[in-house]
Amino acid sequence: MSLTNREIADIFEQIAVMLEIKGEIIHRVLSYRRAGETVRDLPRDLRAIAAENGLTEIDGIGKTLAEKITEMLETGKLEFYERLKGEIPLGLVDVVRINGVGPKKAKLFWKELNITSVTELEAAARAGKLRDLAGMGEKSEKKIIEGIEALARQTGRTPLGIALPAAQAILDQLLKLPGVVEGAIAGSIRRGRPTIGDVDLLVASDDAEPIMQAFVSMDQVGRILGHGPTKSSVELLNGLQVDLRILAKERWGTALNYFTGSQAHNIRMRELALEKGLSLNEHAFSPVDASKNIIEDAPKILCNTEEKVYATVGLPWIAPELREDSGEIEAAQAEKLPNLITLADIQADLHMHTLWSDGRNSVREMAEAALERGRRYIVITDHSQYSAIANGLSAERLLEQQEEVRLVDADMRPFRVFHGVEMDIRSDGSLDYPDEVLVQLDFVIASLHMSLRQERSVITQRVLNAIQNPHVDLIGHPRGQLLPDREPADLDMDAVFAAAQKHGTALEINANPRRLDLSAEYARRAIELGIPLAIDTDAHAPEQMDLLHFGVLTARRGWVPAASVINTWPVEQFIEWTKKRGR
DNA sequence: GCCGTTTTCGGCCCGACTGTTTTCAGTCG
């Protein structure tokens, strides 16, 4: 009956599009759009916030939107939305998703040709009925057909683990071109978002056109979406969209800042600039007069570094991972930016698999691979018996494995190899080993793998059972999401956090880019509550240990300092912490 | 629709590219 955060976010975003088609003032539209985005990324259940009368304390939610949220939570419906659907066909929301079609065109097609869906639009375009409309022509009609085809191919957002290497490969090619002084991946990849819409690349050069020509001519380019002298967009053969901007080196700071975003962060930066009598764009700061018009003959301020951009608006440099307008500007102003964790802070990997269950390498091979990568200690954590499909270990085999782990540990000192397990939390809520077994291990992870779609109270209780067990040290990939498509389990995270806080149980940020679970938003909430975190690779083979940086990126997005992460600790501190926990 | 030690009303960031236009609206990021 009651709607979820995600469903409410969807409705707000649909309302924004419908209002825009209707011709509402853009700022009212943007209020709904921003509210949708905020609700989507919220690390708490709206039901819990509403119960505390805290809805209007959410940034961008005022009295009106709070009332609408309350109505949806209480009735499962929104009268305003239902009425709007009577005025503006809902199918137009999808029409606007077509590249090159915005609210004005959608309204034109609807009013002139009674088109209310993508299917109807495609039929009209193929029949040549669009070209005679005002402001349309043959080229526009063709672009719409291409846009519809691209939309059908599109599989949604791309996981960071795929996008980052793809972006790096293109950038590496660009960096080899003559005249390229500098290059960087910008956009949501640089900010470490778990999934990305398109790839944003930035290059510094004084001679942009030949570089741009080389870019749109690359082998992996399937289609050119736009091609100007300093800005181009292409669709790669694998479907990924890549945007490239080229600016002069002396503008690198403003350009990188602008192109990294987020859009919300950029808006705040530009507002701060205006307060100082400056207009900020990707090229420079320009002095403005009282009515905010650029003073043409006043000297502009160029910034070749981001540090200079931030300094010009009176702020210290802000790490890209924080640039979401989620408090980082205020923290910077108060000189209270977090001291973010870095990859170099990580001392250990507490979650990995071997040939004993579904890993591809031996205990010794995994230990040597971790040592090569600079880790100082690891925990071997194979699957427990309930995960039969992953060759999970019976209690007997688990203790057999312990002998092997002890041998490798003795051989490799001072590098340490501890013996743990990734124990299933069974569907009925029980744990997969009795306490007598758990007490013999150095470290215990408990994870959900099965029955992830159980109803909220049932699946939440499973996790609580694990957190409350004094032998369980860490909850692995707590919400069970798989990017980009598998939704997390319907856990009551307020209850999970409260229990973890009470029992001192750690929560994992699983670094595998398919997981990144906890997400940054939840990680941020966890550290605010003083809950310890661990960043682990869950490696099933040595090369997967190289994915650790994705977990660190996610932690940084969650404002996590090193001290909150147990595997940044020296081994003695780690041992002491586990001993305090009932073994 | 939100928001406020400059405001409870009147603001709310900025530019590149495209296709259709004879100077610009629409779209996108």
Coordinates of C-alpha atoms (C1' of nucleotides) in Angstrom, one line a residue:
Chain A
M1 CA 0.0 0.0 0.0
S2 CA 2.6 2.5 1.1
L3 CA 5.1 3.5 -1.5
T4 CA 8.9 3.1 -1.3
N5 CA 11.5 5.8 -1.6
R6 CA 12.2 4.7 -5.1
E7 CA 8.6 4.7 -6.2
I8 CA 8.1 8.2 -4.8
A9 CA 11.3 9.4 -6.5
D10 CA 9.9 8.0 -9.8
I11 CA 6.6 9.8 -9.4
F12 CA 8.3 13.1 -8.6
E13 CA 10.5 12.8 -11.6
Q14 CA 7.5 12.0 -13.9
I15 CA 5.7 15.0 -12.5
A16 CA 8.7 17.2 -13.3
V17 CA 8.6 16.1 -17.0
M18 CA 4.8 16.5 -17.2
L19 CA 4.9 19.9 -15.7
E20 CA 7.7 20.9 -18.1
I21 CA 5.6 19.7 -21.1
K22 CA 2.7 21.6 -19.6
G23 CA 4.8 24.8 -19.8
E24 CA 5.2 25.3 -16.0
I25 CA 7.9 27.7 -14.9
I26 CA 11.2 25.9 -14.9
H27 CA 12.0 26.4 -11.2
R28 CA 8.8 24.6 -10.2
V29 CA 9.8 21.7 -12.5
L30 CA 13.3 21.7 -11.1
S31 CA 12.0 21.5 -7.5
Y32 CA 10.2 18.2 -8.4
R33 CA 13.2 16.9 -10.3
R34 CA 15.6 17.7 -7.4
A35 CA 13.2 16.2 -4.9
G36 CA 13.1 13.0 -7.0
E37 CA 16.9 12.8 -7.1
T38 CA 17.2 13.5 -3.3
V39 CA 14.6 10.9 -2.4
R40 CA 16.2 8.3 -4.7
D41 CA 19.6 8.6 -2.9
L42 CA 18.3 9.0 0.6
P43 CA 19.9 6.6 3.0
R44 CA 16.8 6.3 5.2
D45 CA 13.3 5.1 4.7
L46 CA 10.9 8.0 4.1
R47 CA 8.4 6.2 6.4
A48 CA 10.9 6.5 9.3
I49 CA 11.6 10.1 8.6
A50 CA 7.9 11.0 8.3
A51 CA 7.3 9.2 11.6
E52 CA 9.7 11.7 13.2
N53 CA 8.1 14.7 11.4
G54 CA 11.4 15.2 9.7
L55 CA 10.4 15.4 6.0
T56 CA 10.9 19.2 5.7
E57 CA 14.4 18.9 7.1
I58 CA 15.4 17.1 3.9
D59 CA 17.2 19.5 1.6
G60 CA 14.8 20.6 -1.2
I61 CA 11.7 19.3 0.5
G62 CA 9.4 22.1 1.7
K63 CA 5.8 22.1 3.1
T64 CA 4.1 21.2 -0.2
L65 CA 6.4 18.3 -1.2
A66 CA 6.3 17.0 2.4
E67 CA 2.5 16.9 2.3
K68 CA 2.7 15.1 -1.0
I69 CA 5.1 12.5 0.4
T70 CA 2.9 12.0 3.4
E71 CA -0.1 11.4 1.2
M72 CA 1.8 8.8 -0.8
L73 CA 3.0 7.1 2.3
E74 CA -0.4 7.0 3.9
T75 CA -2.6 6.2 0.9
G76 CA -0.2 4.7 -1.7
K77 CA -1.4 7.4 -4.2
L78 CA -1.0 11.0 -5.0
E79 CA -4.1 12.9 -6.1
F80 CA -2.1 15.7 -7.8
Y81 CA -0.2 13.0 -9.9
E82 CA -3.4 11.3 -10.9
R83 CA -5.0 14.6 -12.0
L84 CA -1.8 15.5 -13.9
K85 CA -1.9 12.2 -15.8
G86 CA -5.4 13.2 -17.0
E87 CA -4.0 16.4 -18.5
I88 CA -0.7 15.2 -19.9
P89 CA -0.4 11.6 -21.3
L90 CA 2.1 9.6 -19.2
G91 CA 3.6 8.1 -22.5
L92 CA 5.1 11.6 -23.2
V93 CA 7.5 11.1 -20.3
D94 CA 9.1 8.3 -22.3
V95 CA 9.1 10.4 -25.5
V96 CA 11.2 13.0 -23.7
R97 CA 13.8 10.3 -22.9
I98 CA 14.6 10.1 -26.7
N99 CA 17.8 11.9 -27.4
G100 CA 17.0 15.2 -29.2
V101 CA 13.4 15.4 -28.0
G102 CA 12.6 17.7 -25.1
P103 CA 9.4 19.0 -23.6
K104 CA 8.7 21.5 -26.4
K105 CA 9.0 18.9 -29.2
A106 CA 7.0 16.3 -27.2
K107 CA 4.2 18.9 -26.8
L108 CA 4.4 19.7 -30.5
F109 CA 4.0 16.1 -31.5
W110 CA 1.2 15.6 -29.1
K111 CA -0.8 18.7 -29.9
E112 CA -0.3 18.5 -33.7
L113 CA -0.4 14.8 -34.4
N114 CA -2.0 13.4 -31.2
I115 CA 1.2 11.4 -30.4
T116 CA 1.2 10.1 -26.9
S117 CA 3.9 7.3 -26.9
V118 CA 7.3 6.4 -28.3
T119 CA 5.7 3.8 -30.6
E120 CA 3.3 6.3 -32.1
L121 CA 6.2 8.8 -32.6
E122 CA 8.3 6.2 -34.4
A123 CA 5.4 5.3 -36.7
A124 CA 4.9 9.0 -37.5
A125 CA 8.6 9.6 -38.1
R126 CA 8.9 6.6 -40.4
A127 CA 5.8 7.8 -42.3
G128 CA 7.5 11.2 -42.8
K129 CA 4.8 13.0 -40.9
L130 CA 7.1 15.0 -38.6
R131 CA 9.2 16.9 -41.2
D132 CA 6.4 19.4 -42.0
L133 CA 5.8 20.5 -38.4
A134 CA 7.1 23.9 -37.3
G135 CA 10.8 23.9 -36.6
M136 CA 11.2 20.4 -37.9
G137 CA 12.8 19.1 -41.1
E138 CA 14.0 15.9 -42.7
K139 CA 17.2 15.9 -40.6
S140 CA 15.3 16.3 -37.3
E141 CA 13.0 13.5 -38.3
K142 CA 15.9 11.2 -39.1
K143 CA 17.5 12.1 -35.7
I144 CA 14.4 11.1 -33.9
I145 CA 14.3 7.7 -35.6
E146 CA 18.0 7.2 -34.6
G147 CA 17.2 8.4 -31.1
I148 CA 14.4 5.9 -30.7
E149 CA 16.7 3.1 -32.0
A150 CA 19.4 4.2 -29.5
L151 CA 16.9 4.2 -26.7
A152 CA 15.9 0.6 -27.5
R153 CA 19.5 -0.5 -27.5
Q154 CA 20.2 1.3 -24.2
T155 CA 20.5 -1.0 -21.3
G156 CA 20.4 1.7 -18.6
R157 CA 23.3 3.0 -16.6
T158 CA 26.7 1.4 -16.9
P159 CA 28.5 0.0 -13.8
L160 CA 31.6 1.9 -12.9
G161 CA 33.6 -1.3 -13.1
I162 CA 33.0 -1.3 -16.9
A163 CA 32.9 2.4 -17.6
L164 CA 36.2 3.3 -15.8
P165 CA 38.4 0.9 -17.8
A166 CA 36.6 1.8 -21.1
A167 CA 37.1 5.5 -20.4
Q168 CA 40.8 5.0 -19.5
A169 CA 41.3 3.2 -22.8
I170 CA 39.9 6.1 -24.8
L171 CA 41.9 8.6 -22.8
D172 CA 45.1 6.7 -23.3
Q173 CA 44.6 7.0 -27.1
L174 CA 43.9 10.7 -26.8
L175 CA 47.0 11.3 -24.7
K176 CA 49.2 9.9 -27.5
L177 CA 47.9 12.5 -30.0
P178 CA 50.2 15.4 -30.9
G179 CA 49.2 18.6 -29.2
V180 CA 47.6 17.0 -26.2
V181 CA 49.1 18.6 -23.1
E182 CA 47.0 16.9 -20.5
G183 CA 43.9 14.7 -20.2
A184 CA 41.6 13.4 -17.5
I185 CA 38.4 11.4 -16.9
A186 CA 35.9 13.8 -15.5
G187 CA 32.1 13.5 -14.8
S188 CA 30.5 10.9 -12.6
I189 CA 33.4 8.4 -13.1
R190 CA 35.8 10.9 -11.4
R191 CA 33.2 11.3 -8.6
G192 CA 33.1 7.5 -8.2
R193 CA 29.4 7.0 -8.8
P194 CA 28.6 3.3 -8.8
T195 CA 26.8 3.5 -12.2
I196 CA 27.3 6.1 -14.9
G197 CA 25.2 7.4 -17.7
D198 CA 28.0 8.5 -20.1
V199 CA 31.8 9.0 -20.1
D200 CA 33.1 12.6 -19.8
L201 CA 36.7 13.2 -21.0
L202 CA 38.7 16.4 -20.8
V203 CA 41.8 17.3 -22.8
A204 CA 44.0 20.4 -22.7
S205 CA 45.3 21.6 -26.0
D206 CA 45.8 24.9 -27.9
D207 CA 44.9 23.2 -31.2
A208 CA 41.6 21.4 -30.5
E209 CA 40.2 20.7 -34.0
P210 CA 42.6 18.0 -35.2
I211 CA 42.3 16.2 -31.8
M212 CA 38.5 16.4 -32.0
Q213 CA 38.7 15.0 -35.6
A214 CA 40.9 12.1 -34.3
F215 CA 38.4 11.4 -31.5
V216 CA 35.3 11.1 -33.7
S217 CA 37.3 8.9 -36.1
M218 CA 38.4 6.3 -33.5
D219 CA 37.9 2.7 -34.4
Q220 CA 35.5 2.0 -31.5
V221 CA 33.2 4.9 -32.5
G222 CA 29.8 3.6 -33.7
R223 CA 28.0 6.9 -34.2
I224 CA 28.8 10.6 -34.0
L225 CA 26.1 12.3 -31.9
G226 CA 27.7 15.7 -32.1
H227 CA 30.9 17.2 -33.5
G228 CA 32.0 20.7 -32.8
P229 CA 35.4 22.3 -32.6
T230 CA 35.7 22.0 -28.8
K231 CA 32.9 19.6 -27.8
S232 CA 31.9 16.3 -29.3
S233 CA 29.8 13.3 -28.3
V234 CA 30.1 9.8 -29.8
E235 CA 28.4 6.5 -29.2
L236 CA 30.9 3.6 -29.0
L237 CA 30.2 0.3 -30.7
N238 CA 29.5 -1.2 -27.2
G239 CA 26.7 1.5 -26.7
L240 CA 28.6 3.6 -24.3
Q241 CA 28.3 7.4 -24.9
V242 CA 31.5 9.4 -24.6
D243 CA 31.7 13.2 -24.4
L244 CA 35.0 15.1 -25.0
R245 CA 35.7 18.7 -24.2
I246 CA 39.0 20.4 -25.2
L247 CA 40.2 23.6 -23.6
A248 CA 43.4 25.5 -23.3
K249 CA 45.8 24.4 -20.5
E250 CA 45.5 27.7 -18.7
R251 CA 41.8 27.0 -18.3
W252 CA 42.3 23.4 -17.0
G253 CA 41.2 24.2 -13.4
T254 CA 37.8 25.7 -14.4
A255 CA 37.3 23.2 -17.1
L256 CA 38.0 20.1 -14.9
N257 CA 35.9 21.5 -12.1
Y258 CA 33.0 22.2 -14.5
F259 CA 33.2 18.9 -16.3
T260 CA 33.5 16.9 -13.1
G261 CA 30.3 18.2 -11.7
S262 CA 28.0 17.3 -10.2
Q263 CA 25.6 19.7 -11.8
A264 CA 24.3 20.5 -8.3
H265 CA 27.8 21.2 -7.0
N266 CA 28.5 23.4 -10.1
I267 CA 25.4 25.4 -9.4
R268 CA 26.5 26.0 -5.8
M269 CA 30.0 27.0 -7.0
R270 CA 28.5 29.5 -9.5
E271 CA 26.2 31.0 -6.8
L272 CA 29.3 31.4 -4.5
A273 CA 31.1 33.1 -7.4
L274 CA 28.2 35.5 -8.0
E275 CA 28.3 36.5 -4.3
K276 CA 31.8 37.6 -5.0
G277 CA 30.8 39.5 -8.1
L278 CA 32.1 36.9 -10.5
S279 CA 30.4 34.7 -13.1
L280 CA 31.9 31.2 -13.3
N281 CA 31.9 29.0 -16.4
E282 CA 34.2 26.4 -17.7
H283 CA 36.5 29.0 -19.2
A284 CA 37.1 31.5 -16.4
F285 CA 35.7 33.8 -13.7
S286 CA 34.3 37.0 -15.2
P287 CA 33.5 40.1 -13.2
V288 CA 29.8 41.0 -13.3
D289 CA 27.9 44.2 -12.6
A290 CA 25.1 44.7 -10.1
S291 CA 22.6 43.1 -12.5
K292 CA 24.9 40.2 -13.0
N293 CA 25.9 41.0 -16.6
I294 CA 29.5 40.3 -17.5
I295 CA 31.6 43.5 -17.6
E296 CA 33.1 43.0 -21.0
D297 CA 36.4 44.9 -20.6
A298 CA 37.2 43.7 -17.1
P299 CA 40.0 41.2 -16.8
K300 CA 38.9 37.6 -16.4
I301 CA 40.5 35.2 -13.8
L302 CA 41.9 32.1 -15.4
C303 CA 42.6 29.0 -13.3
N304 CA 45.0 26.3 -14.4
T305 CA 44.2 24.2 -11.3
E306 CA 41.1 23.3 -9.4
E307 CA 42.8 24.5 -6.2
K308 CA 42.7 28.0 -7.7
V309 CA 39.1 27.7 -8.6
Y310 CA 38.1 26.8 -5.1
A311 CA 40.4 29.4 -3.6
T312 CA 38.8 32.1 -5.8
V313 CA 35.4 31.4 -4.2
G314 CA 37.1 31.2 -0.8
L315 CA 37.1 27.5 -0.3
P316 CA 39.8 24.8 0.2
W317 CA 39.9 22.2 -2.6
I318 CA 37.1 19.7 -2.4
A319 CA 37.6 16.0 -3.3
P320 CA 35.6 15.0 -6.4
E321 CA 33.9 12.2 -4.6
L322 CA 32.2 14.7 -2.3
R323 CA 30.9 17.0 -5.0
E324 CA 27.2 16.2 -4.8
D325 CA 25.9 19.3 -3.0
S326 CA 25.3 17.1 0.0
G327 CA 27.0 19.3 2.6
E328 CA 30.5 19.5 1.2
I329 CA 30.2 23.3 0.4
E330 CA 29.1 24.0 4.0
A331 CA 31.8 21.7 5.4
A332 CA 34.5 23.4 3.3
Q333 CA 33.3 26.8 4.5
A334 CA 33.6 25.7 8.1
E335 CA 36.9 24.0 7.4
K336 CA 35.4 20.7 8.4
L337 CA 36.0 18.6 5.3
P338 CA 36.6 15.0 6.3
N339 CA 40.1 13.5 6.1
L340 CA 39.1 10.9 3.5
I341 CA 40.5 7.4 3.4
T342 CA 42.9 6.6 0.6
L343 CA 44.0 3.4 -1.1
A344 CA 47.3 3.6 0.7
D345 CA 45.5 3.4 4.1
I346 CA 44.3 -0.1 3.5
Q347 CA 46.4 -2.7 5.3
A348 CA 44.4 -5.8 4.8
D349 CA 41.7 -7.7 2.9
L350 CA 39.3 -9.4 5.2
H351 CA 37.1 -11.2 2.6
M352 CA 38.3 -13.6 -0.1
H353 CA 37.7 -17.1 -1.4
T354 CA 39.9 -20.1 -2.4
L355 CA 39.7 -23.5 -4.1
W356 CA 38.2 -24.7 -0.9
S357 CA 34.9 -23.2 -2.0
D358 CA 34.3 -21.3 -5.3
G359 CA 37.6 -19.4 -5.6
R360 CA 40.1 -20.2 -8.3
N361 CA 43.4 -20.3 -6.3
S362 CA 44.9 -21.9 -3.3
V363 CA 45.2 -20.3 0.2
R364 CA 49.0 -19.8 -0.5
E365 CA 48.4 -18.2 -3.9
M366 CA 45.9 -15.8 -2.5
A367 CA 48.2 -14.9 0.3
E368 CA 51.1 -14.3 -2.0
A369 CA 49.0 -12.2 -4.3
A370 CA 47.8 -10.0 -1.4
L371 CA 51.5 -9.6 -0.2
E372 CA 52.5 -8.5 -3.7
R373 CA 49.8 -5.9 -3.6
G374 CA 51.1 -4.4 -0.4
R375 CA 48.6 -5.9 2.1
R376 CA 50.0 -6.8 5.5
Y377 CA 47.4 -9.4 6.5
I378 CA 44.4 -11.1 5.1
V379 CA 41.5 -13.4 6.2
I380 CA 40.6 -16.4 4.2
T381 CA 36.8 -16.5 4.2
D382 CA 35.3 -19.3 2.1
H383 CA 31.6 -20.0 1.8
S384 CA 29.7 -22.0 4.4
Q385 CA 27.8 -25.3 3.9
Y386 CA 24.4 -23.6 3.1
S387 CA 25.9 -22.3 -0.2
A388 CA 26.1 -25.7 -1.7
I389 CA 26.3 -24.2 -5.2
A390 CA 29.5 -22.4 -4.2
N391 CA 30.9 -25.7 -2.7
G392 CA 30.4 -24.3 0.8
L393 CA 32.4 -25.9 3.6
S394 CA 30.9 -28.3 6.2
A395 CA 32.1 -27.7 9.7
E396 CA 34.5 -30.6 9.3
R397 CA 36.1 -29.3 6.1
L398 CA 36.3 -25.8 7.6
L399 CA 38.4 -27.1 10.4
E400 CA 40.5 -29.1 7.9
Q401 CA 41.1 -25.9 6.0
Q402 CA 42.2 -24.2 9.2
E403 CA 45.3 -26.5 9.3
E404 CA 46.3 -25.3 5.8
V405 CA 45.8 -21.7 6.7
R406 CA 47.9 -22.0 9.8
L407 CA 50.8 -23.5 7.8
V408 CA 50.7 -20.7 5.2
D409 CA 50.5 -18.2 8.0
A410 CA 53.6 -19.6 9.8
D411 CA 55.5 -19.7 6.5
M412 CA 54.8 -16.1 5.5
R413 CA 55.3 -14.1 8.7
P414 CA 55.4 -11.3 9.4
F415 CA 52.6 -11.2 6.8
R416 CA 49.6 -12.7 8.5
V417 CA 47.0 -15.1 7.1
F418 CA 43.9 -15.5 9.4
H419 CA 41.2 -18.1 9.2
G420 CA 37.7 -17.0 8.8
V421 CA 34.5 -17.8 6.9
E422 CA 31.8 -16.1 5.0
M423 CA 28.9 -17.8 6.7
D424 CA 25.4 -17.8 5.2
I425 CA 22.5 -16.3 7.1
R426 CA 20.0 -19.1 6.2
S427 CA 16.5 -18.3 4.8
D428 CA 14.9 -19.3 8.1
G429 CA 17.1 -16.7 9.9
S430 CA 19.5 -19.3 11.6
L431 CA 23.2 -19.1 11.1
D432 CA 25.0 -21.8 9.2
Y433 CA 27.4 -23.0 12.0
P434 CA 26.9 -23.4 15.7
D435 CA 28.8 -21.1 18.1
E436 CA 31.1 -24.0 19.0
V437 CA 32.5 -23.8 15.4
L438 CA 32.5 -20.0 15.1
V439 CA 34.5 -19.6 18.3
Q440 CA 37.4 -21.5 16.7
L441 CA 37.8 -19.0 13.9
D442 CA 39.8 -15.7 13.8
F443 CA 37.1 -13.7 12.0
V444 CA 33.5 -14.3 10.9
I445 CA 31.6 -12.6 8.1
A446 CA 27.9 -13.3 7.9
S447 CA 26.1 -12.6 4.6
L448 CA 22.8 -12.9 2.9
H449 CA 23.0 -14.9 -0.4
M450 CA 19.6 -16.6 -0.6
S451 CA 15.9 -15.6 -0.3
L452 CA 16.8 -11.9 -0.9
R453 CA 13.2 -11.0 -1.8
Q454 CA 11.7 -11.9 1.6
E455 CA 9.4 -9.4 3.1
R456 CA 10.9 -6.6 5.1
S457 CA 10.4 -7.8 8.7
V458 CA 11.6 -11.3 7.8
I459 CA 14.8 -10.5 6.0
T460 CA 15.6 -7.7 8.5
Q461 CA 15.3 -10.2 11.4
R462 CA 17.8 -12.5 9.6
V463 CA 20.4 -9.8 9.5
L464 CA 19.6 -8.8 13.1
N465 CA 20.1 -12.4 14.2
A466 CA 23.6 -12.3 12.7
I467 CA 24.5 -8.9 14.1
Q468 CA 23.5 -10.0 17.6
N469 CA 25.7 -13.1 17.6
P470 CA 28.9 -12.2 19.5
H471 CA 31.0 -14.3 17.2
V472 CA 30.0 -12.5 14.0
D473 CA 32.4 -9.6 13.3
L474 CA 31.2 -8.3 9.9
I475 CA 28.1 -8.3 7.8
G476 CA 29.2 -8.9 4.2
H477 CA 27.6 -6.9 1.3
P478 CA 24.7 -6.0 3.6
R479 CA 22.0 -5.1 1.2
G480 CA 22.6 -7.7 -1.5
Q481 CA 22.4 -5.4 -4.4
L482 CA 24.0 -6.2 -7.8
L483 CA 24.7 -3.4 -10.2
P484 CA 23.2 -2.2 -12.4
D485 CA 19.9 -4.1 -12.1
R486 CA 19.4 -6.2 -9.0
E487 CA 17.6 -4.2 -6.3
P488 CA 18.8 -4.4 -2.8
A489 CA 16.9 -6.5 -0.3
D490 CA 14.1 -4.6 1.5
L491 CA 16.0 -4.2 4.7
D492 CA 15.0 -1.9 7.5
M493 CA 18.4 -0.2 7.6
D494 CA 17.4 1.9 10.6
A495 CA 17.1 -1.3 12.6
V496 CA 20.3 -2.8 11.1
F497 CA 22.3 0.3 12.0
A498 CA 20.9 0.4 15.5
A499 CA 21.8 -3.2 16.1
A500 CA 25.3 -2.8 14.6
Q501 CA 25.8 0.3 16.7
K502 CA 24.7 -1.6 19.9
H503 CA 26.8 -4.7 19.3
G504 CA 29.8 -3.0 17.6
T505 CA 29.5 -5.3 14.6
A506 CA 31.2 -4.0 11.4
L507 CA 29.5 -3.5 8.1
E508 CA 31.2 -4.2 4.8
I509 CA 31.7 -1.9 1.8
N510 CA 32.2 -4.7 -0.8
A511 CA 34.7 -3.3 -3.3
N512 CA 33.6 -5.5 -6.2
P513 CA 32.1 -3.0 -8.7
R514 CA 29.1 -5.2 -9.2
R515 CA 28.3 -4.7 -5.6
L516 CA 29.6 -1.5 -4.0
D517 CA 27.5 -2.5 -1.0
L518 CA 27.1 -0.6 1.4
S519 CA 26.6 2.3 -0.9
A520 CA 28.2 5.6 -0.2
E521 CA 25.0 7.1 1.3
Y522 CA 24.7 4.2 3.8
A523 CA 28.4 4.2 4.6
R524 CA 28.1 7.9 5.5
R525 CA 25.3 7.2 7.8
A526 CA 27.1 4.2 9.4
I527 CA 30.2 6.3 10.3
E528 CA 28.0 9.1 11.7
L529 CA 26.6 6.4 14.1
G530 CA 30.1 5.2 15.0
I531 CA 29.7 1.8 13.3
P532 CA 33.0 0.3 12.1
L533 CA 33.3 -0.5 8.4
A534 CA 35.5 -2.8 6.4
I535 CA 36.4 -2.4 2.7
D536 CA 37.0 -5.9 1.1
T537 CA 37.5 -7.2 -2.4
D538 CA 35.6 -10.6 -1.9
A539 CA 38.3 -11.8 -4.4
H540 CA 37.8 -15.2 -6.0
A541 CA 41.1 -14.8 -7.9
P542 CA 44.2 -12.7 -7.4
E543 CA 43.5 -10.1 -10.1
Q544 CA 40.2 -9.3 -8.3
M545 CA 42.2 -7.9 -5.5
D546 CA 43.0 -5.0 -7.8
L547 CA 39.3 -3.9 -7.6
L548 CA 39.9 -2.5 -4.1
H549 CA 40.0 1.1 -5.3
F550 CA 36.4 0.9 -6.2
G551 CA 35.6 0.2 -2.6
V552 CA 37.8 3.1 -1.5
L553 CA 36.1 5.4 -4.0
T554 CA 32.7 4.4 -2.5
A555 CA 34.0 5.0 1.0
R556 CA 35.3 8.4 0.0
R557 CA 31.9 9.3 -1.5
G558 CA 30.5 8.3 2.0
W559 CA 32.9 10.8 3.7
V560 CA 34.7 7.9 5.4
P561 CA 38.0 8.6 7.2
A562 CA 40.6 5.8 7.5
A563 CA 40.1 5.4 11.2
S564 CA 36.5 4.1 10.8
V565 CA 37.7 1.2 8.6
I566 CA 39.0 -1.8 10.5
N567 CA 41.3 -3.1 7.7
T568 CA 43.3 0.2 7.8
W569 CA 44.4 -0.8 11.3
P570 CA 47.8 -2.4 12.2
V571 CA 47.5 -6.1 12.6
E572 CA 47.8 -5.9 16.4
Q573 CA 44.9 -3.5 16.7
F574 CA 42.8 -5.8 14.4
I575 CA 43.6 -8.8 16.5
E576 CA 42.7 -6.9 19.7
W577 CA 39.4 -5.8 18.2
T578 CA 38.4 -9.3 17.2
K579 CA 39.4 -10.7 20.6
K580 CA 37.2 -8.2 22.4
R581 CA 34.3 -9.6 20.3
G582 CA 33.9 -12.8 22.2
R583 CA 36.7 -15.1 21.2
Chain B
dG1 C1' 8.2 24.7 -5.4
dC2 C1' 12.2 26.1 -2.3
dC3 C1' 14.5 29.4 0.3
dG4 C1' 16.4 33.6 3.3
dT5 C1' 22.5 37.8 8.9
dT6 C1' 21.2 41.4 2.3
dT7 C1' 15.0 38.9 1.2
dT8 C1' 8.6 35.8 3.8
dC9 C1' 8.7 38.1 -2.1
dG10 C1' 11.4 37.6 -5.8
dG11 C1' 15.0 35.6 -6.8
dC12 C1' 16.6 30.7 -8.4
dC13 C1' 24.0 28.8 -13.2
dC14 C1' 26.0 28.6 -17.8
dG15 C1' 27.7 27.6 -22.5
dA16 C1' 28.2 24.4 -26.9
dC17 C1' 26.0 22.3 -30.7
dT18 C1' 22.1 21.4 -34.0
dG19 C1' 18.8 22.4 -37.3
dT20 C1' 16.0 25.5 -38.5
dT21 C1' 16.1 29.8 -39.1
dT22 C1' 17.6 34.9 -41.4
dT23 C1' 18.7 35.8 -35.6
dC24 C1' 17.4 31.8 -32.6
dA25 C1' 14.8 28.1 -30.0
dG26 C1' 15.5 23.7 -28.4
dT27 C1' 18.3 20.3 -26.3
dC28 C1' 22.0 18.7 -23.6
dG29 C1' 25.2 18.3 -20.0

